[in-house]
Coordinates of N, CA and C in Angstrom, one line a residue:
Chain A
S1 N 0.8 -1.2 0.0 CA 0.0 0.0 0.0 C 0.9 1.2 0.0
Q2 N 0.5 2.3 -0.7 CA 1.3 3.5 -0.8 C 1.1 4.3 0.5
E3 N 0.1 3.9 1.3 CA -0.1 4.7 2.6 C 1.0 4.3 3.5
L4 N 1.7 3.2 3.4 CA 2.8 2.8 4.3 C 4.0 2.4 3.4
E5 N 5.1 3.0 3.6 CA 6.3 2.7 2.9 C 7.3 2.0 3.8
Q6 N 7.8 0.9 3.4 CA 8.8 0.2 4.2 C 10.1 0.3 3.5
S7 N 11.1 0.4 4.3 CA 12.5 0.4 3.7 C 13.5 -0.2 4.6
P8 N 14.5 -0.9 4.1 CA 14.6 -1.2 2.7 C 13.6 -2.3 2.2
Q9 N 13.5 -2.5 1.0 CA 12.6 -3.6 0.5 C 13.2 -5.0 0.8
S10 N 14.6 -5.1 0.7 CA 15.2 -6.3 1.0 C 16.6 -6.0 1.7
L11 N 17.0 -7.0 2.5 CA 18.2 -6.7 3.3 C 18.9 -8.1 3.4
I12 N 20.2 -8.1 3.2 CA 21.0 -9.3 3.4 C 22.1 -8.9 4.4
V13 N 22.2 -9.5 5.5 CA 23.2 -9.2 6.5 C 23.9 -10.4 7.0
Q14 N 25.1 -10.2 7.5 CA 25.9 -11.3 8.0 C 25.4 -11.6 9.4
E15 N 25.4 -12.9 9.8 CA 25.0 -13.2 11.2 C 25.8 -12.4 12.2
G16 N 25.1 -12.0 13.2 CA 25.7 -11.2 14.3 C 25.6 -9.7 14.1
K17 N 25.3 -9.2 12.9 CA 25.1 -7.8 12.6 C 23.8 -7.3 13.1
N18 N 23.8 -6.0 13.4 CA 22.5 -5.3 13.7 C 21.9 -4.8 12.4
L19 N 20.6 -4.6 12.5 CA 19.9 -4.0 11.3 C 18.7 -3.3 11.8
T20 N 18.2 -2.4 10.9 CA 17.0 -1.6 11.2 C 16.1 -1.6 9.9
I21 N 14.8 -1.7 10.2 CA 13.8 -1.7 9.1 C 12.9 -0.5 9.5
N22 N 12.5 0.3 8.5 CA 11.7 1.5 8.7 C 10.3 1.3 8.1
C23 N 9.3 1.9 8.7 CA 8.0 2.0 8.2 C 7.5 3.4 8.4
T24 N 7.1 4.0 7.2 CA 6.8 5.4 7.2 C 5.4 5.7 6.7
S25 N 4.7 6.5 7.3 CA 3.3 6.9 6.9 C 3.2 8.4 6.6
S26 N 2.4 8.8 5.7 CA 2.2 10.2 5.4 C 1.1 10.8 6.3
K27 N 0.4 9.9 7.1 CA -0.6 10.3 8.0 C -0.3 9.8 9.4
T28 N -0.8 10.5 10.4 CA -0.6 10.0 11.8 C -1.2 8.7 12.0
L29 N -0.5 7.8 12.7 CA -0.9 6.5 13.0 C -1.6 6.4 14.3
Y30 N -2.7 5.6 14.3 CA -3.3 5.4 15.6 C -2.7 4.2 16.3
G31 N -2.4 3.2 15.5 CA -1.7 2.0 16.0 C -0.8 1.4 14.9
L32 N 0.3 0.9 15.3 CA 1.3 0.3 14.4 C 1.6 -1.1 14.9
Y33 N 1.5 -2.1 14.0 CA 1.8 -3.5 14.3 C 3.0 -4.0 13.5
W34 N 3.8 -4.7 14.1 CA 4.9 -5.4 13.4 C 4.6 -6.9 13.4
Y35 N 4.7 -7.5 12.2 CA 4.5 -8.9 12.0 C 5.8 -9.5 11.3
K36 N 6.0 -10.8 11.5 CA 7.0 -11.5 10.7 C 6.3 -12.6 9.9
Q37 N 6.8 -12.8 8.7 CA 6.2 -13.8 7.9 C 7.3 -14.7 7.3
K38 N 7.2 -16.0 7.5 CA 8.1 -16.9 6.8 C 7.5 -17.1 5.4
Y39 N 8.4 -17.3 4.5 CA 8.0 -17.4 3.1 C 6.9 -18.4 2.9
G40 N 5.8 -18.0 2.3 CA 4.7 -18.9 2.0 C 3.8 -19.2 3.2
E41 N 4.0 -18.6 4.3 CA 3.3 -18.9 5.6 C 2.5 -17.7 6.1
G42 N 1.8 -17.9 7.2 CA 1.0 -16.8 7.8 C 1.9 -15.8 8.5
L43 N 1.2 -14.8 9.1 CA 1.9 -13.7 9.8 C 2.0 -14.0 11.3
I44 N 3.2 -13.8 11.9 CA 3.4 -13.9 13.3 C 3.4 -12.6 14.0
F45 N 2.6 -12.3 14.9 CA 2.6 -11.0 15.6 C 3.8 -10.8 16.4
L46 N 4.4 -9.7 16.3 CA 5.6 -9.3 17.0 C 5.3 -8.3 18.1
M47 N 4.9 -7.1 17.7 CA 4.6 -6.0 18.7 C 3.6 -5.1 18.1
M48 N 3.0 -4.4 19.1 CA 2.0 -3.3 18.7 C 2.4 -2.0 19.5
L49 N 2.5 -0.9 18.7 CA 2.8 0.4 19.3 C 1.7 1.3 19.1
Q50 N 1.4 2.1 20.1 CA 0.3 3.1 19.9 C 0.6 4.5 20.4
K51 N 1.5 4.6 21.4 CA 1.8 5.9 21.9 C 3.0 6.5 21.3
G52 N 3.0 7.8 21.0 CA 4.2 8.5 20.4 C 5.4 8.3 21.4
G53 N 6.5 7.9 20.8 CA 7.7 7.7 21.6 C 7.8 6.4 22.2
E54 N 6.8 5.6 22.0 CA 6.7 4.2 22.7 C 7.8 3.3 22.1
E55 N 8.4 2.5 22.9 CA 9.4 1.5 22.5 C 9.1 0.2 23.2
K56 N 9.1 -0.9 22.4 CA 8.9 -2.2 23.0 C 10.0 -3.1 22.5
S57 N 10.3 -4.1 23.3 CA 11.4 -5.1 23.0 C 10.9 -6.5 23.3
H58 N 11.3 -7.4 22.4 CA 11.1 -8.8 22.6 C 12.3 -9.6 22.1
E59 N 13.0 -10.2 23.1 CA 14.2 -10.8 22.8 C 15.2 -9.8 22.1
K60 N 15.6 -10.1 21.0 CA 16.6 -9.2 20.3 C 16.0 -8.2 19.4
I61 N 14.6 -8.1 19.4 CA 13.9 -7.2 18.5 C 13.3 -6.0 19.3
T62 N 13.6 -4.8 18.8 CA 13.1 -3.6 19.5 C 12.4 -2.8 18.4
A63 N 11.2 -2.3 18.8 CA 10.4 -1.5 17.9 C 10.1 -0.1 18.5
K64 N 10.1 0.9 17.7 CA 9.9 2.3 18.3 C 8.8 3.0 17.4
L65 N 8.1 3.8 18.0 CA 7.1 4.7 17.3 C 7.5 6.1 17.6
D66 N 7.8 6.9 16.5 CA 8.3 8.3 16.8 C 7.2 9.1 17.4
E67 N 7.7 10.3 17.9 CA 6.8 11.2 18.7 C 5.6 11.6 17.9
K68 N 5.9 11.9 16.6 CA 4.8 12.3 15.7 C 3.9 11.2 15.2
K69 N 4.2 10.0 15.6 CA 3.4 8.8 15.2 C 3.2 8.7 13.7
Q70 N 4.3 8.9 13.0 CA 4.3 8.8 11.5 C 5.4 7.8 11.0
Q71 N 6.2 7.4 11.9 CA 7.3 6.5 11.5 C 7.6 5.5 12.7
S72 N 7.8 4.3 12.2 CA 8.3 3.3 13.2 C 9.5 2.6 12.7
S73 N 10.3 2.1 13.6 CA 11.5 1.4 13.2 C 11.6 0.1 14.0
L74 N 12.1 -0.9 13.3 CA 12.3 -2.2 13.9 C 13.8 -2.5 13.9
H75 N 14.3 -2.8 15.0 CA 15.8 -3.0 15.1 C 16.1 -4.4 15.7
I76 N 16.9 -5.1 15.0 CA 17.3 -6.4 15.4 C 18.8 -6.4 15.8
T77 N 19.1 -6.8 17.0 CA 20.4 -6.8 17.5 C 21.0 -8.2 17.3
A78 N 22.3 -8.2 16.9 CA 23.0 -9.5 16.7 C 22.2 -10.5 16.0
S79 N 21.9 -10.2 14.7 CA 21.0 -11.1 13.9 C 21.4 -12.5 13.9
Q80 N 20.4 -13.4 13.7 CA 20.6 -14.8 13.6 C 19.9 -15.3 12.4
P81 N 20.3 -16.5 11.9 CA 19.5 -17.0 10.7 C 18.0 -17.2 11.0
S82 N 17.7 -17.4 12.2 CA 16.3 -17.6 12.6 C 15.5 -16.3 12.4
H83 N 16.2 -15.2 12.3 CA 15.5 -13.9 12.1 C 15.1 -13.7 10.6
A84 N 15.5 -14.5 9.8 CA 15.2 -14.4 8.3 C 13.7 -14.5 8.1
G85 N 13.2 -13.7 7.1 CA 11.8 -13.8 6.8 C 11.4 -12.4 6.2
I86 N 10.1 -12.2 6.2 CA 9.6 -10.9 5.7 C 9.0 -10.2 6.9
Y87 N 9.4 -9.0 7.1 CA 8.9 -8.2 8.2 C 7.9 -7.2 7.6
L88 N 6.7 -7.2 8.2 CA 5.6 -6.4 7.7 C 5.1 -5.4 8.8
C89 N 4.9 -4.2 8.4 CA 4.3 -3.3 9.3 C 2.8 -3.1 8.9
G90 N 1.9 -3.1 9.8 CA 0.5 -2.9 9.6 C 0.0 -1.8 10.4
A91 N -0.8 -0.9 9.8 CA -1.2 0.3 10.5 C -2.7 0.5 10.6
V92 N -3.1 1.2 11.6 CA -4.5 1.6 11.8 C -4.4 3.1 12.0
F93 N -5.3 3.8 11.2 CA -5.2 5.3 11.2 C -6.2 6.0 12.1
T94 N -7.2 5.3 12.5 CA -8.2 5.9 13.4 C -8.7 4.9 14.4
S95 N -9.1 5.4 15.6 CA -9.6 4.6 16.6 C -10.8 3.8 16.2
G96 N -10.9 2.5 16.6 CA -12.0 1.7 16.2 C -11.9 1.1 14.8
T97 N -10.9 1.4 14.1 CA -10.7 0.8 12.7 C -10.3 -0.7 12.9
Y98 N -10.9 -1.5 12.1 CA -10.7 -2.9 12.2 C -9.8 -3.5 11.2
K99 N -9.6 -2.8 10.1 CA -8.8 -3.3 9.0 C -7.4 -2.7 9.0
Y100 N -6.4 -3.5 8.8 CA -5.1 -3.0 8.8 C -4.7 -2.6 7.4
I101 N -3.9 -1.6 7.3 CA -3.2 -1.3 6.0 C -1.8 -1.8 6.2
F102 N -1.3 -2.6 5.3 CA 0.1 -3.2 5.4 C 1.0 -2.5 4.5
G103 N 2.3 -2.5 4.9 CA 3.4 -2.1 4.0 C 3.7 -3.3 3.1
T104 N 4.6 -3.1 2.1 CA 4.9 -4.2 1.2 C 5.9 -5.2 1.7
G105 N 6.4 -4.9 2.9 CA 7.3 -5.9 3.5 C 8.8 -5.6 3.3
T106 N 9.6 -6.1 4.2 CA 11.1 -6.1 4.0 C 11.5 -7.5 4.1
R107 N 12.2 -8.0 3.1 CA 12.7 -9.3 3.1 C 14.1 -9.4 3.6
L108 N 14.3 -10.1 4.7 CA 15.5 -10.2 5.4 C 16.2 -11.6 5.3
K109 N 17.4 -11.5 4.9 CA 18.2 -12.8 4.8 C 19.4 -12.6 5.7
V110 N 19.7 -13.6 6.5 CA 20.8 -13.6 7.4 C 21.8 -14.7 7.0
L111 N 23.0 -14.3 6.7 CA 24.0 -15.3 6.2 C 24.7 -15.8 7.4
A112 N 24.8 -17.2 7.5 CA 25.5 -17.8 8.6 C 27.0 -17.7 8.4
Chain B
D1 N -5.0 -23.1 23.6 CA -5.4 -22.4 22.4 C -4.5 -22.8 21.2
T2 N -5.1 -23.2 20.1 CA -4.2 -23.7 19.0 C -4.0 -22.6 18.0
G3 N -4.5 -21.5 18.1 CA -4.3 -20.4 17.1 C -5.4 -20.5 16.0
V4 N -5.2 -19.7 15.0 CA -6.1 -19.6 13.9 C -5.6 -20.7 12.9
S5 N -6.6 -21.5 12.4 CA -6.3 -22.6 11.5 C -7.0 -22.3 10.2
Q6 N -6.4 -22.7 9.1 CA -7.0 -22.6 7.8 C -6.9 -23.9 7.0
N7 N -7.9 -24.2 6.2 CA -7.9 -25.4 5.4 C -8.5 -25.1 4.0
P8 N -8.0 -25.6 2.9 CA -6.7 -26.4 2.9 C -5.6 -25.4 2.9
R9 N -4.4 -25.9 3.0 CA -3.2 -25.0 3.0 C -2.8 -24.7 1.6
H10 N -3.1 -25.6 0.7 CA -2.8 -25.3 -0.7 C -4.0 -25.8 -1.6
K11 N -4.3 -25.1 -2.6 CA -5.4 -25.5 -3.5 C -5.0 -25.1 -4.9
I12 N -5.0 -26.1 -5.8 CA -4.7 -25.9 -7.2 C -6.0 -26.2 -8.0
T13 N -6.5 -25.3 -8.8 CA -7.7 -25.5 -9.5 C -7.6 -25.0 -10.9
K14 N -8.5 -25.4 -11.7 CA -8.6 -25.0 -13.1 C -9.5 -23.7 -13.2
R15 N -9.1 -22.9 -14.1 CA -9.9 -21.7 -14.3 C -11.4 -22.0 -14.6
G16 N -12.3 -21.3 -13.9 CA -13.7 -21.6 -14.0 C -14.3 -22.4 -12.9
Q17 N -13.5 -23.1 -12.2 CA -14.0 -23.9 -11.1 C -14.2 -23.1 -9.8
N18 N -15.1 -23.6 -9.0 CA -15.4 -23.0 -7.7 C -14.5 -23.5 -6.6
V19 N -14.0 -22.7 -5.7 CA -13.2 -23.2 -4.6 C -13.8 -22.6 -3.3
T20 N -13.6 -23.3 -2.2 CA -14.0 -22.8 -0.9 C -12.9 -23.1 0.1
F21 N -12.7 -22.0 0.9 CA -11.6 -22.1 2.0 C -12.3 -22.0 3.3
R22 N -11.7 -22.6 4.3 CA -12.3 -22.5 5.7 C -11.3 -21.9 6.6
C23 N -11.8 -21.1 7.6 CA -11.0 -20.5 8.6 C -11.6 -20.8 10.0
D24 N -10.8 -21.3 10.9 CA -11.3 -21.5 12.3 C -10.5 -20.5 13.1
P25 N -11.2 -19.5 13.7 CA -10.4 -18.5 14.5 C -10.1 -19.1 15.9
I26 N -9.3 -18.3 16.6 CA -9.0 -18.6 18.0 C -10.4 -18.5 18.7
S27 N -10.6 -19.6 19.6 CA -11.9 -19.7 20.2 C -12.2 -18.4 21.0
E28 N -13.4 -18.0 21.0 CA -14.0 -16.9 21.7 C -13.6 -15.5 21.1
H29 N -12.8 -15.6 20.0 CA -12.6 -14.3 19.2 C -13.8 -14.0 18.5
N30 N -14.3 -12.8 18.7 CA -15.6 -12.4 18.0 C -15.4 -11.8 16.6
R31 N -14.2 -11.4 16.3 CA -13.9 -10.7 15.1 C -13.1 -11.6 14.2
L32 N -13.4 -11.6 12.9 CA -12.7 -12.5 11.9 C -12.5 -11.7 10.6
Y33 N -11.4 -11.8 10.0 CA -11.0 -11.0 8.9 C -10.4 -11.9 7.8
W34 N -10.7 -11.5 6.6 CA -10.0 -12.2 5.4 C -9.2 -11.1 4.7
Y35 N -8.0 -11.6 4.3 CA -7.1 -10.7 3.6 C -6.6 -11.6 2.4
R36 N -6.1 -10.9 1.4 CA -5.5 -11.5 0.2 C -4.1 -11.0 0.1
Q37 N -3.1 -11.8 -0.2 CA -1.7 -11.4 -0.4 C -1.2 -12.0 -1.7
T38 N -0.7 -11.1 -2.5 CA 0.0 -11.6 -3.7 C 1.5 -11.4 -3.5
L39 N 2.2 -12.1 -4.4 CA 3.7 -12.2 -4.3 C 4.3 -10.8 -4.2
G40 N 5.1 -10.6 -3.2 CA 5.8 -9.3 -3.1 C 5.0 -8.2 -2.5
Q41 N 3.8 -8.4 -2.1 CA 3.0 -7.4 -1.5 C 2.5 -7.7 -0.1
G42 N 2.1 -6.7 0.6 CA 1.5 -7.0 1.9 C 0.1 -7.4 1.8
P43 N -0.5 -8.0 2.8 CA -1.9 -8.4 2.8 C -2.8 -7.2 2.5
E44 N -3.9 -7.5 1.7 CA -4.9 -6.5 1.4 C -6.3 -7.0 2.0
F45 N -6.9 -6.1 2.7 CA -8.2 -6.4 3.4 C -9.3 -6.8 2.4
L46 N -10.0 -7.9 2.7 CA -11.1 -8.3 1.9 C -12.5 -8.1 2.6
T47 N -12.6 -8.7 3.8 CA -13.9 -8.6 4.5 C -13.7 -8.8 5.9
Y48 N -14.7 -8.5 6.7 CA -14.6 -8.5 8.2 C -16.0 -8.9 8.8
F49 N -15.9 -9.8 9.8 CA -17.1 -10.2 10.5 C -17.0 -9.9 12.0
Q50 N -18.0 -9.4 12.6 CA -18.1 -9.4 14.0 C -19.2 -10.3 14.4
N51 N -18.8 -11.4 15.1 CA -19.7 -12.5 15.3 C -20.2 -13.0 14.0
E52 N -21.5 -13.2 13.7 CA -21.9 -13.7 12.4 C -22.2 -12.6 11.4
A53 N -22.1 -11.4 11.8 CA -22.5 -10.3 10.9 C -21.2 -9.9 10.1
Q54 N -21.4 -9.8 8.7 CA -20.4 -9.3 7.8 C -20.6 -7.8 7.7
L55 N -19.6 -7.1 8.3 CA -19.8 -5.7 8.4 C -19.2 -4.8 7.3
E56 N -18.2 -5.4 6.6 CA -17.6 -4.6 5.5 C -17.0 -5.6 4.5
K57 N -17.1 -5.2 3.2 CA -16.5 -5.9 2.1 C -15.7 -4.9 1.3
S58 N -14.5 -5.3 1.0 CA -13.7 -4.4 0.2 C -14.1 -4.4 -1.3
R59 N -13.7 -3.4 -2.0 CA -14.0 -3.4 -3.4 C -13.3 -4.5 -4.1
L60 N -12.2 -5.0 -3.5 CA -11.5 -6.1 -4.1 C -12.3 -7.4 -4.2
L61 N -13.4 -7.4 -3.3 CA -14.2 -8.6 -3.3 C -15.3 -8.5 -4.3
S62 N -15.0 -9.1 -5.5 CA -16.0 -9.0 -6.6 C -17.2 -9.9 -6.3
D63 N -18.2 -9.9 -7.2 CA -19.4 -10.7 -7.0 C -19.1 -12.2 -7.0
R64 N -18.0 -12.6 -7.5 CA -17.7 -14.0 -7.5 C -17.2 -14.5 -6.1
F65 N -16.9 -13.5 -5.2 CA -16.5 -13.9 -3.9 C -17.6 -13.8 -2.9
S66 N -17.7 -14.8 -2.0 CA -18.7 -14.7 -0.9 C -18.1 -15.3 0.3
A67 N -18.4 -14.6 1.4 CA -17.8 -15.1 2.7 C -19.0 -15.2 3.7
E68 N -18.9 -16.3 4.5 CA -19.9 -16.5 5.5 C -19.3 -16.8 6.9
R69 N -20.0 -16.6 7.9 CA -19.6 -17.0 9.2 C -20.9 -17.3 10.0
P70 N -21.6 -18.4 9.6 CA -23.0 -18.7 10.0 C -23.2 -18.7 11.5
K71 N -22.3 -19.2 12.3 CA -22.6 -19.3 13.7 C -21.7 -18.5 14.5
G72 N -21.0 -17.6 13.9 CA -20.1 -16.7 14.6 C -18.8 -17.4 15.0
S73 N -18.6 -18.6 14.5 CA -17.3 -19.3 14.8 C -16.4 -19.4 13.6
F74 N -16.5 -20.5 12.9 CA -15.6 -20.6 11.7 C -16.2 -19.8 10.5
S75 N -15.4 -19.6 9.5 CA -15.8 -18.8 8.4 C -15.4 -19.5 7.1
T76 N -16.2 -19.3 6.0 CA -15.8 -19.9 4.7 C -15.7 -18.7 3.7
L77 N -14.8 -18.8 2.8 CA -14.6 -17.9 1.7 C -14.7 -18.7 0.4
E78 N -15.7 -18.4 -0.4 CA -15.9 -19.1 -1.6 C -15.6 -18.2 -2.8
I79 N -14.9 -18.7 -3.8 CA -14.7 -18.0 -5.0 C -15.3 -18.8 -6.2
Q80 N -16.2 -18.2 -6.9 CA -16.9 -18.9 -8.0 C -16.2 -18.5 -9.3
R81 N -16.2 -19.5 -10.2 CA -15.7 -19.2 -11.6 C -14.3 -18.6 -11.5
T82 N -13.4 -19.3 -10.8 CA -12.1 -18.7 -10.6 C -11.4 -18.3 -11.8
E83 N -10.5 -17.2 -11.7 CA -9.7 -16.7 -12.8 C -8.3 -16.7 -12.3
Q84 N -7.4 -16.7 -13.3 CA -6.0 -16.8 -13.0 C -5.5 -15.6 -12.1
G85 N -6.2 -14.5 -12.2 CA -5.9 -13.4 -11.3 C -6.3 -13.6 -9.8
D86 N -7.0 -14.6 -9.6 CA -7.4 -15.0 -8.2 C -6.3 -15.7 -7.5
S87 N -5.2 -16.1 -8.2 CA -4.1 -16.8 -7.6 C -3.5 -15.9 -6.6
A88 N -3.4 -16.4 -5.3 CA -2.9 -15.6 -4.2 C -2.8 -16.4 -3.0
M89 N -2.3 -15.8 -1.9 CA -2.5 -16.4 -0.6 C -3.6 -15.7 0.1
Y90 N -4.6 -16.5 0.6 CA -5.7 -16.0 1.3 C -5.5 -16.2 2.8
L91 N -5.4 -15.1 3.5 CA -5.1 -15.1 5.0 C -6.4 -14.8 5.8
C92 N -6.5 -15.5 6.9 CA -7.6 -15.3 7.8 C -7.0 -14.8 9.1
A93 N -7.6 -13.9 9.8 CA -7.1 -13.4 11.1 C -8.3 -13.3 12.0
S94 N -8.1 -13.4 13.3 CA -9.1 -13.1 14.3 C -8.6 -12.3 15.4
S95 N -9.6 -11.6 16.1 CA -9.2 -10.8 17.2 C -10.4 -10.8 18.2
S96 N -10.1 -10.3 19.4 CA -11.1 -10.2 20.5 C -11.3 -8.8 20.8
Q97 N -12.5 -8.3 20.7 CA -12.9 -7.0 21.0 C -13.0 -6.8 22.5
K98 N -11.9 -6.2 23.1 CA -11.9 -6.0 24.5 C -12.3 -4.6 25.0
R99 N -12.3 -3.7 24.1 CA -12.6 -2.3 24.4 C -13.7 -1.8 23.5
T100 N -14.4 -0.8 23.9 CA -15.4 -0.2 23.0 C -14.8 0.6 22.0
S101 N -13.6 1.1 22.2 CA -12.9 1.8 21.1 C -11.5 1.3 21.1
G102 N -10.7 1.8 20.2 CA -9.4 1.3 20.0 C -9.3 0.2 19.0
T103 N -8.1 -0.4 18.9 CA -7.9 -1.4 17.9 C -7.5 -2.7 18.6
D104 N -7.8 -3.8 18.0 CA -7.4 -5.1 18.5 C -6.3 -5.7 17.8
T105 N -5.5 -6.5 18.4 CA -4.4 -7.2 17.7 C -5.0 -8.4 17.0
Q106 N -4.7 -8.5 15.7 CA -5.1 -9.6 14.9 C -4.1 -10.7 14.8
Y107 N -4.6 -11.9 15.0 CA -3.7 -13.1 14.9 C -4.1 -13.8 13.7
F108 N -3.0 -14.1 12.9 CA -3.2 -14.7 11.6 C -3.1 -16.2 11.5
G109 N -3.8 -16.8 10.6 CA -3.6 -18.2 10.3 C -2.5 -18.4 9.3
P110 N -2.2 -19.7 8.9 CA -1.1 -20.0 8.0 C -1.4 -19.6 6.6
G111 N -2.7 -19.4 6.3 CA -3.0 -19.0 4.9 C -3.4 -20.2 4.0
T112 N -4.1 -20.0 3.0 CA -4.4 -20.9 1.9 C -3.9 -20.4 0.6
R113 N -2.9 -21.1 0.1 CA -2.4 -20.6 -1.2 C -3.2 -21.2 -2.4
L114 N -3.7 -20.3 -3.2 CA -4.6 -20.7 -4.3 C -3.8 -20.5 -5.6
T115 N -3.8 -21.5 -6.4 CA -3.2 -21.4 -7.7 C -4.3 -21.8 -8.8
V116 N -4.5 -20.9 -9.6 CA -5.5 -21.1 -10.7 C -4.8 -21.3 -12.0
L117 N -5.0 -22.5 -12.6 CA -4.3 -22.8 -13.9 C -5.1 -22.3 -15.1

């Protein structure tokens, strides 16, 4: 969707390296969700951010939502081959909205 | 809780045939969603149920598509007279409405990959 831009579109990193994926919106976000998708499979929920400046972490993955609530970043520390997959941001723009708008995804490959 | 399940996982059909997919949401989730995902793209919203009521259908959902959730539990998505452009991954998600406002976290199933020859 053009409402959400993800960058980069693809990323290849060496195991152990840190990386960052960005998700940018032209409109203020009410909620921002990060999902991971293995090739050809469903989406696995990672984190949800709603407040400006909010930051959440799970294991080696940290996600932040900027103060203006128009950009989120996903940071992976010391990447592992298990981190490989497609990372998708999904957004909600108003309260009570039930349908997500997704970015096109970032394809991550981690070389052992 | 076993999560959202979808059947079949893969479906290959010939153009013009009808296909039906099933989604079993997480138990007690009252909201159910269908999305479609094509290669290299993020999922696109198709339709949404709250309990048994279908509350919205996307313009992507042509007259050949119909979805039901008869008892507010599992849902089916049927595509009639399939076309090659229908080839995609069809994803189902469910959520639990815990607040009168705000948004729910959606949990996705593994998807059904449809190939129309």
